[in-house]
mmCIF file with all atom_site columns, C-alpha atoms in Angstrom:
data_model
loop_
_atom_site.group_PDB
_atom_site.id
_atom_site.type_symbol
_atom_site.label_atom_id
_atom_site.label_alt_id
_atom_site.label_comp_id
_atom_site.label_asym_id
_atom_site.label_entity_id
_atom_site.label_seq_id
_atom_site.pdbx_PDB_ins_code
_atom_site.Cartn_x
_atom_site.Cartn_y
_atom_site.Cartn_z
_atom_site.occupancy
_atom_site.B_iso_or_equiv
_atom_site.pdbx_formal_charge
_atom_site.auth_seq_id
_atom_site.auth_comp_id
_atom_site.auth_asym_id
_atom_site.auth_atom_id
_atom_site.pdbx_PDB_model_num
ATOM 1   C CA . UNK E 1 1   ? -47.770 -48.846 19.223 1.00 55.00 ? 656 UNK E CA 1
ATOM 2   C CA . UNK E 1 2   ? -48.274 -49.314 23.169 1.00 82.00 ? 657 UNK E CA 1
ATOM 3   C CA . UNK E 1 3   ? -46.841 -51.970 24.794 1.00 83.00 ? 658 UNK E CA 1
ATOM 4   C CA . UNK E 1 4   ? -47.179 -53.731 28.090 1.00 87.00 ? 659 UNK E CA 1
ATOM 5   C CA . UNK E 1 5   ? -44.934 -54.150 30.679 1.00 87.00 ? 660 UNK E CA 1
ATOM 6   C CA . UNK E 1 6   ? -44.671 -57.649 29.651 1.00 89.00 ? 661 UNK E CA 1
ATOM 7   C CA . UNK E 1 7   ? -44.307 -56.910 26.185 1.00 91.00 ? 662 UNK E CA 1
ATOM 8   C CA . UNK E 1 8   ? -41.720 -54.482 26.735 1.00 91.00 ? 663 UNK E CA 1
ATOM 9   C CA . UNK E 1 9   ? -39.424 -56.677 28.927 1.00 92.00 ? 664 UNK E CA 1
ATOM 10  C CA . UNK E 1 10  ? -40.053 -59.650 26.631 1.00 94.00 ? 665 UNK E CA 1
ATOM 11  C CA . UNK E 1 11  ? -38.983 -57.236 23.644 1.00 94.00 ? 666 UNK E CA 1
ATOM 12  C CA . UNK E 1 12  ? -35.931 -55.589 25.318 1.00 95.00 ? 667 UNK E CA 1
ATOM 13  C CA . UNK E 1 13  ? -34.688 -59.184 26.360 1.00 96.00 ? 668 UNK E CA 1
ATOM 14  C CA . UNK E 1 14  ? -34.633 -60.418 22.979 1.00 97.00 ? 669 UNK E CA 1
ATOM 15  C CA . UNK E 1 15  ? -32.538 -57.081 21.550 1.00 97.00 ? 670 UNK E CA 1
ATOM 16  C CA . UNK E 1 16  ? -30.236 -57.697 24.409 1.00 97.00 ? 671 UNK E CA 1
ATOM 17  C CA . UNK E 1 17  ? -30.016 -61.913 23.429 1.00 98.00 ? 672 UNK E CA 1
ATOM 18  C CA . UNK E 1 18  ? -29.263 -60.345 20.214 1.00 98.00 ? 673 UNK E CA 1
ATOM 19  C CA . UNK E 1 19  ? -26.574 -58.300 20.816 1.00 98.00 ? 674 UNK E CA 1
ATOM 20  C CA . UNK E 1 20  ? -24.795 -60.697 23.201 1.00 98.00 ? 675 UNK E CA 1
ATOM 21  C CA . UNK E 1 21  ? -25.099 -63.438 20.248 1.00 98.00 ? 676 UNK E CA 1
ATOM 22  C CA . UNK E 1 22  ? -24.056 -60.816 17.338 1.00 98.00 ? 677 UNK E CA 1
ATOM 23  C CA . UNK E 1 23  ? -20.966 -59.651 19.500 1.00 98.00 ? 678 UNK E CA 1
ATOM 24  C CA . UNK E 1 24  ? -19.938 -63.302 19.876 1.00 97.00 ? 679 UNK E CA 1
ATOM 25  C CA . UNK E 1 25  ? -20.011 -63.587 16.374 1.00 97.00 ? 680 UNK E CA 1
ATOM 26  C CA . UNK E 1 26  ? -17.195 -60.940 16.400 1.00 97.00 ? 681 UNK E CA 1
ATOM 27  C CA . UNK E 1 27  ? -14.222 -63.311 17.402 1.00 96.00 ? 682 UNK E CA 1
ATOM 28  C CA . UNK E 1 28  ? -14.836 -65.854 14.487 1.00 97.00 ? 683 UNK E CA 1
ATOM 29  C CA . UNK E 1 29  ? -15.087 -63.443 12.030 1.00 97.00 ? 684 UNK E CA 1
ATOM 30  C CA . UNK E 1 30  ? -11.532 -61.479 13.105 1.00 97.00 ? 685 UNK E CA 1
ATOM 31  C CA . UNK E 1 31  ? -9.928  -65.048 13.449 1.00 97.00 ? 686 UNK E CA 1
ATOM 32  C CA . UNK E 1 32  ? -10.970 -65.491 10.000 1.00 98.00 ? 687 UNK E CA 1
ATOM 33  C CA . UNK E 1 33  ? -10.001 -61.577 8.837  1.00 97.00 ? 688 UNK E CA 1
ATOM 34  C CA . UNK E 1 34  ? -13.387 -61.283 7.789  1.00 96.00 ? 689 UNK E CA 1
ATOM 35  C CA . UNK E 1 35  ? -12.860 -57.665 8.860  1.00 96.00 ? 690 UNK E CA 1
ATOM 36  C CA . UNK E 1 36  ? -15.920 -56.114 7.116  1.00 94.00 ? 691 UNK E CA 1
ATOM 37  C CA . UNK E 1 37  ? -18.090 -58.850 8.852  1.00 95.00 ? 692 UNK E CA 1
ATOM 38  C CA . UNK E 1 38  ? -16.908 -58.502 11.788 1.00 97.00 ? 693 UNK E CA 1
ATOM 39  C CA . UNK E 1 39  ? -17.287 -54.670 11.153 1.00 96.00 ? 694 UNK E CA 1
ATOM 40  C CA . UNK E 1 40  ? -20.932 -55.105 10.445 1.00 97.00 ? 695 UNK E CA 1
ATOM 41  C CA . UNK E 1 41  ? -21.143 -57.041 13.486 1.00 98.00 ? 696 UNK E CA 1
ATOM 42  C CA . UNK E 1 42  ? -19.831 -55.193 15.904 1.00 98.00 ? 697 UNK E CA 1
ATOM 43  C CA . UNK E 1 43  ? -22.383 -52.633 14.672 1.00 98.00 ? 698 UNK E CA 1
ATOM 44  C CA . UNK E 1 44  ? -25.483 -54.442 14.720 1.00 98.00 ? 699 UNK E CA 1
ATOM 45  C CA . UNK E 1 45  ? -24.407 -56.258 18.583 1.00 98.00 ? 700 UNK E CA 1
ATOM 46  C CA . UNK E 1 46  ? -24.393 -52.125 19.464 1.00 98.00 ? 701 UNK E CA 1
ATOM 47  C CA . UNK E 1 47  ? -27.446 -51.405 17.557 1.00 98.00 ? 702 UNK E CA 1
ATOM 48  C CA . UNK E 1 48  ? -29.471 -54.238 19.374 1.00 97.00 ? 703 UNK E CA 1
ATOM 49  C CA . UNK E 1 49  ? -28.377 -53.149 22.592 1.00 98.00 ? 704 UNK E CA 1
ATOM 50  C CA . UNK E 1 50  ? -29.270 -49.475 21.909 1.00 98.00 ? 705 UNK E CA 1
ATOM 51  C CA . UNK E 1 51  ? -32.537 -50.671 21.168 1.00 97.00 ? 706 UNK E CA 1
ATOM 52  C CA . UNK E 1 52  ? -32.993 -52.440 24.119 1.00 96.00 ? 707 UNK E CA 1
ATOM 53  C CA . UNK E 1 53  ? -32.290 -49.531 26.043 1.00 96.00 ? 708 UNK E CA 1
ATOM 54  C CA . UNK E 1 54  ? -34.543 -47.618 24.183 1.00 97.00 ? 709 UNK E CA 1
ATOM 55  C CA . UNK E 1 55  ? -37.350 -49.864 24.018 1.00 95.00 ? 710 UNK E CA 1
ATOM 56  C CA . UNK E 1 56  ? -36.991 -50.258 27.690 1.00 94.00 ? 711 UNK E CA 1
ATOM 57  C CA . UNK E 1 57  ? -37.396 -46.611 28.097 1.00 94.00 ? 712 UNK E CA 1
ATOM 58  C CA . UNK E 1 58  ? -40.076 -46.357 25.910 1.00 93.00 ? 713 UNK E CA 1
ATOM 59  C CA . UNK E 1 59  ? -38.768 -44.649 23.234 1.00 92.00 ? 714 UNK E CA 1
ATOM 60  C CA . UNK E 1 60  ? -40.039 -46.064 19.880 1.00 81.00 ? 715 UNK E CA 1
ATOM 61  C CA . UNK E 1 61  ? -37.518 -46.147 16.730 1.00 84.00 ? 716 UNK E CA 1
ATOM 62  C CA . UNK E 1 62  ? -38.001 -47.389 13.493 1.00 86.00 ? 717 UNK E CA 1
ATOM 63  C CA . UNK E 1 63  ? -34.913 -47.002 11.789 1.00 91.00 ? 718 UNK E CA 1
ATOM 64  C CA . UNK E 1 64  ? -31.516 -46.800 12.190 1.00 92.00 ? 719 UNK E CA 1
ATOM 65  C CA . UNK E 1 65  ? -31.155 -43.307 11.949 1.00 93.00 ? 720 UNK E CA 1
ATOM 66  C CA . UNK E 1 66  ? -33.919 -42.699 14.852 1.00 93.00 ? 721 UNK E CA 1
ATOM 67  C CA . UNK E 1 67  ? -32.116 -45.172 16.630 1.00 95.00 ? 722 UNK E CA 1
ATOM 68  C CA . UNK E 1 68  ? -29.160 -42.970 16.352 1.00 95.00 ? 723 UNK E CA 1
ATOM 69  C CA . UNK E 1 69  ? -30.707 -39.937 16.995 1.00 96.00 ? 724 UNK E CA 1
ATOM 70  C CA . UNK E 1 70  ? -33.190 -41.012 20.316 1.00 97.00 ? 725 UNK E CA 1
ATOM 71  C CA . UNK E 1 71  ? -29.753 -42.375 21.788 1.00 97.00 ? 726 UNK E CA 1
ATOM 72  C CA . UNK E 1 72  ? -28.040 -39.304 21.393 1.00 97.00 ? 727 UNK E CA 1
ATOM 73  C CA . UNK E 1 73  ? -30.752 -37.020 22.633 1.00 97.00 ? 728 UNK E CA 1
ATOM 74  C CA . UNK E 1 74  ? -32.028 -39.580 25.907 1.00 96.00 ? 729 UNK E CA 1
ATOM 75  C CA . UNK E 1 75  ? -28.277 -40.922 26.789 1.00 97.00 ? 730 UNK E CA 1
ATOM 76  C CA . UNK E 1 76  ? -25.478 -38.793 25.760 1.00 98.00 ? 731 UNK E CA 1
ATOM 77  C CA . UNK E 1 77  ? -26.672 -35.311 25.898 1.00 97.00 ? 732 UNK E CA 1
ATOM 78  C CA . UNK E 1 78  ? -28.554 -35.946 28.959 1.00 96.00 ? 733 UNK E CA 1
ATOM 79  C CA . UNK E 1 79  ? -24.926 -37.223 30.468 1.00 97.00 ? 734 UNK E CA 1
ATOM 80  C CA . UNK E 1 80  ? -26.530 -40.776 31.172 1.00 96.00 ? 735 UNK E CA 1
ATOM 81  C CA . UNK E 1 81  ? -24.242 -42.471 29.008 1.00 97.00 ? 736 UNK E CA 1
ATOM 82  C CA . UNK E 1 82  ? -20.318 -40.807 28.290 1.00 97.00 ? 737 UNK E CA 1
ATOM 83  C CA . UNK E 1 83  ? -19.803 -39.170 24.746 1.00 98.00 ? 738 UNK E CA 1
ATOM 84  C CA . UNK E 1 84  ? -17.361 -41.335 23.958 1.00 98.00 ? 739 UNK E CA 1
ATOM 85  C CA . UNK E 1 85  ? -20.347 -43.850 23.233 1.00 98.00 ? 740 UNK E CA 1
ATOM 86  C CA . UNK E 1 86  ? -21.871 -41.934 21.303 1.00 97.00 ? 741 UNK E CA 1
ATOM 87  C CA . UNK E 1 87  ? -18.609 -41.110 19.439 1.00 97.00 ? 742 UNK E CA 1
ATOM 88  C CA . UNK E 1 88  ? -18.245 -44.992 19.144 1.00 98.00 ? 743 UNK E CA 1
ATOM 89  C CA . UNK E 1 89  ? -21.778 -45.672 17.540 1.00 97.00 ? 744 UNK E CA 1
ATOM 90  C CA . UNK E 1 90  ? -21.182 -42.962 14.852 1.00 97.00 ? 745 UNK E CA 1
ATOM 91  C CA . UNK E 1 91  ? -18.037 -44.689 14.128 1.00 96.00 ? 746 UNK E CA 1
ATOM 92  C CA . UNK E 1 92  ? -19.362 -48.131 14.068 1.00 97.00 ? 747 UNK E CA 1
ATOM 93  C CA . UNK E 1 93  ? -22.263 -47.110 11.885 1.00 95.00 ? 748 UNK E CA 1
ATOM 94  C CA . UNK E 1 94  ? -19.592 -45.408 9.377  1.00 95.00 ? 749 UNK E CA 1
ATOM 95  C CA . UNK E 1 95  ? -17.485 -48.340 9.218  1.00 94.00 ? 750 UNK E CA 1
ATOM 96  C CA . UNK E 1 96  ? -20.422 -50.955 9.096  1.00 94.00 ? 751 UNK E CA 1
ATOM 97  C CA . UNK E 1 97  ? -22.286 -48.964 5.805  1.00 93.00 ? 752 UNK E CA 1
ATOM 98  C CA . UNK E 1 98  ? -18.872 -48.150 4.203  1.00 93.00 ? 753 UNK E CA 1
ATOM 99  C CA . UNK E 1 99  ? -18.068 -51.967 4.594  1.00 88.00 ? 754 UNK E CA 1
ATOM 100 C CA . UNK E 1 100 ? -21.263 -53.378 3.028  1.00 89.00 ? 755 UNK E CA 1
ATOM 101 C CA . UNK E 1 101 ? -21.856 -50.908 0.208  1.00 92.00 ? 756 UNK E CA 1
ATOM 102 C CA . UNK E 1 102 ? -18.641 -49.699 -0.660 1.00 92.00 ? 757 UNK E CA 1
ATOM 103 C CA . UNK E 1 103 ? -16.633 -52.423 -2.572 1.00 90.00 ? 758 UNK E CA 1
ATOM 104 C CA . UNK E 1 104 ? -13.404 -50.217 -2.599 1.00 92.00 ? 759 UNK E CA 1
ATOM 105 C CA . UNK E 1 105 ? -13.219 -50.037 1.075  1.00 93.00 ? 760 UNK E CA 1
ATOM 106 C CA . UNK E 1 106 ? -11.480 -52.211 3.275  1.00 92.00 ? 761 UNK E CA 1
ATOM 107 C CA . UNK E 1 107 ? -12.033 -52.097 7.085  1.00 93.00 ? 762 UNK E CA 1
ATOM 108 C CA . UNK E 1 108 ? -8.568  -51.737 8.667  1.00 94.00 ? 763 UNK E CA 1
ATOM 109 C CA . UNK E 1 109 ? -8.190  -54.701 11.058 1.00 96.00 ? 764 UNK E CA 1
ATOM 110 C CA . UNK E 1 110 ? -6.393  -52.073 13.290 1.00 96.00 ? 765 UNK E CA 1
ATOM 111 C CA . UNK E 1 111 ? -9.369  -49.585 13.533 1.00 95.00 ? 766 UNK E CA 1
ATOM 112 C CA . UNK E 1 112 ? -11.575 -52.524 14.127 1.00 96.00 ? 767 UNK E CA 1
ATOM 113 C CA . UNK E 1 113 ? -10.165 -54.459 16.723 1.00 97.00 ? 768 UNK E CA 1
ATOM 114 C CA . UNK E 1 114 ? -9.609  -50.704 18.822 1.00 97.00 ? 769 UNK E CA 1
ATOM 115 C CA . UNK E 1 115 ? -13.094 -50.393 18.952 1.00 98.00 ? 770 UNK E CA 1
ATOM 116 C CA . UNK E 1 116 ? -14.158 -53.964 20.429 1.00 98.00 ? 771 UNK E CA 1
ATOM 117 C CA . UNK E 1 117 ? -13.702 -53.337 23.871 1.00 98.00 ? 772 UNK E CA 1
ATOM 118 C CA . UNK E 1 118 ? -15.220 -50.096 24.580 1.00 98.00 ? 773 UNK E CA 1
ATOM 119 C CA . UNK E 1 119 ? -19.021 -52.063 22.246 1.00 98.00 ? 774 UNK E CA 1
ATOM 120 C CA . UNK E 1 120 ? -18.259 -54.734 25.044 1.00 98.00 ? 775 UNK E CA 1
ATOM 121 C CA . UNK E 1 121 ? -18.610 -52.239 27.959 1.00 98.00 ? 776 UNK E CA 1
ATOM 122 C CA . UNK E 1 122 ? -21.295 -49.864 25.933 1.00 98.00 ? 777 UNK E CA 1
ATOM 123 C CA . UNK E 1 123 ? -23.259 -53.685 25.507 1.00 98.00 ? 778 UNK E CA 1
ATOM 124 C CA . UNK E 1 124 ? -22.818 -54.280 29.099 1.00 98.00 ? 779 UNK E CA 1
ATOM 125 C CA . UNK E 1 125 ? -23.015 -50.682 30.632 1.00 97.00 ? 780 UNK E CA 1
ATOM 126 C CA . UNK E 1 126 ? -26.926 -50.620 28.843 1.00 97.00 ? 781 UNK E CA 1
ATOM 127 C CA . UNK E 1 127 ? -27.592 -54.350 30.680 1.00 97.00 ? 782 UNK E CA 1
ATOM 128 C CA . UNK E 1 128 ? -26.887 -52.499 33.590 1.00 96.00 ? 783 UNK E CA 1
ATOM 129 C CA . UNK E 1 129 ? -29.326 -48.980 32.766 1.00 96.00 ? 784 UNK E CA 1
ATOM 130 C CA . UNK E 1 130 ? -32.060 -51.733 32.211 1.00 94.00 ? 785 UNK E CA 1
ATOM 131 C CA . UNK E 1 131 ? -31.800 -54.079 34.852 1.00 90.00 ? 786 UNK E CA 1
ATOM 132 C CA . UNK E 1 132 ? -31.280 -50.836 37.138 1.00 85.00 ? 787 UNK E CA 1
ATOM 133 C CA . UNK E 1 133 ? -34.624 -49.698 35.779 1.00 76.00 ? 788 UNK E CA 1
ATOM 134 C CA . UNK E 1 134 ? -36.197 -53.372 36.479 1.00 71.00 ? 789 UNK E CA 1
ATOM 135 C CA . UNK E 1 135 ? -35.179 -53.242 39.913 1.00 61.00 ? 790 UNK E CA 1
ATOM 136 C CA . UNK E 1 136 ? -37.119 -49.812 40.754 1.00 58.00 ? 791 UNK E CA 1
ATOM 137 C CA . UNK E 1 137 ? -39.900 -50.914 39.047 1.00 58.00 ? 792 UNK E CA 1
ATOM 138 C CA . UNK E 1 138 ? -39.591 -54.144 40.725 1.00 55.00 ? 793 UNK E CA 1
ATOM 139 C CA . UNK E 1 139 ? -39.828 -52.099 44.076 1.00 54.00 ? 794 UNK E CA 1
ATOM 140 C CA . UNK E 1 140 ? -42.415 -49.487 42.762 1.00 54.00 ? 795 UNK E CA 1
ATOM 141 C CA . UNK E 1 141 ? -44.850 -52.225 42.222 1.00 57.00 ? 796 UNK E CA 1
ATOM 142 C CA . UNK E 1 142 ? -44.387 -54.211 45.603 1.00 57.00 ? 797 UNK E CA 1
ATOM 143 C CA . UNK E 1 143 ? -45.332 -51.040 47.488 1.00 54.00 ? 798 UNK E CA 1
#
């Protein structure tokens, strides 16, 4: 499916609403030790945002294994982004299925809580790819 410029940026906006909201989510969950929740939210905030920046691209994914996969291929291999993010999705996604389908596991607060911070800056550092890309298109077109 092609989609317009408009499209696109209205699309990408809304994954990157959704990640903000689904991050925020994160602090009432912990202050409840709701530690799989918050698990599977610090997950999806990640996943939204890494859909943003792939939708902005133009790369189309339909699951979350292709979302997985296009992000390693377009932003870590390629240097764009550092491995370490792409260390931290892997994780995420490990700890977010092993939380909601396995009933023996428990997500360790500790392991949790490590990995906030550096989804913040992964959330904020792909605001910053796609805005970067807005403005050059912004320029490209007033040429």
């Amino acid at each position: 499916m092609s989609l317009t410029n408009e499209e696109r940026s209205t699309l990408v906006g809304l994954e990157l609403k959704k990640a903000r909201e689904t991050f925020e989510e994160i602090g009432i969950l912990t202050a409840a030790n709701r530690w799989s929740g918050a698990a599977n939210r610090l997950y999806y905030a990640v996943f939204h945002a890494v859909n943003a920046l792939l939708i902005n691209d133009g790369h189309p994914v339909n699951t979350h294994s292709g979302s997985h996969a296009m992000f390693h291929l377009h932003y870590i291999k390629t240097g764009i982004l550092p491995t370490e993010f792409g260390r931290l999705y892997n994780q995420l996604q490990t700890m977010r299925e092993e939380g909601d389908y396995n009933c023996a596991y428990e997500v360790e607060p500790e392991e949790l809580i490590l990995r906030i911070e550096p989804a913040r800056q992964l959330i904020e550092k792909v605001e910053e790819l796609v805005k970067d890309k807005e403005r050059v298109f912004q320029r490209s077109s007033n040429h």
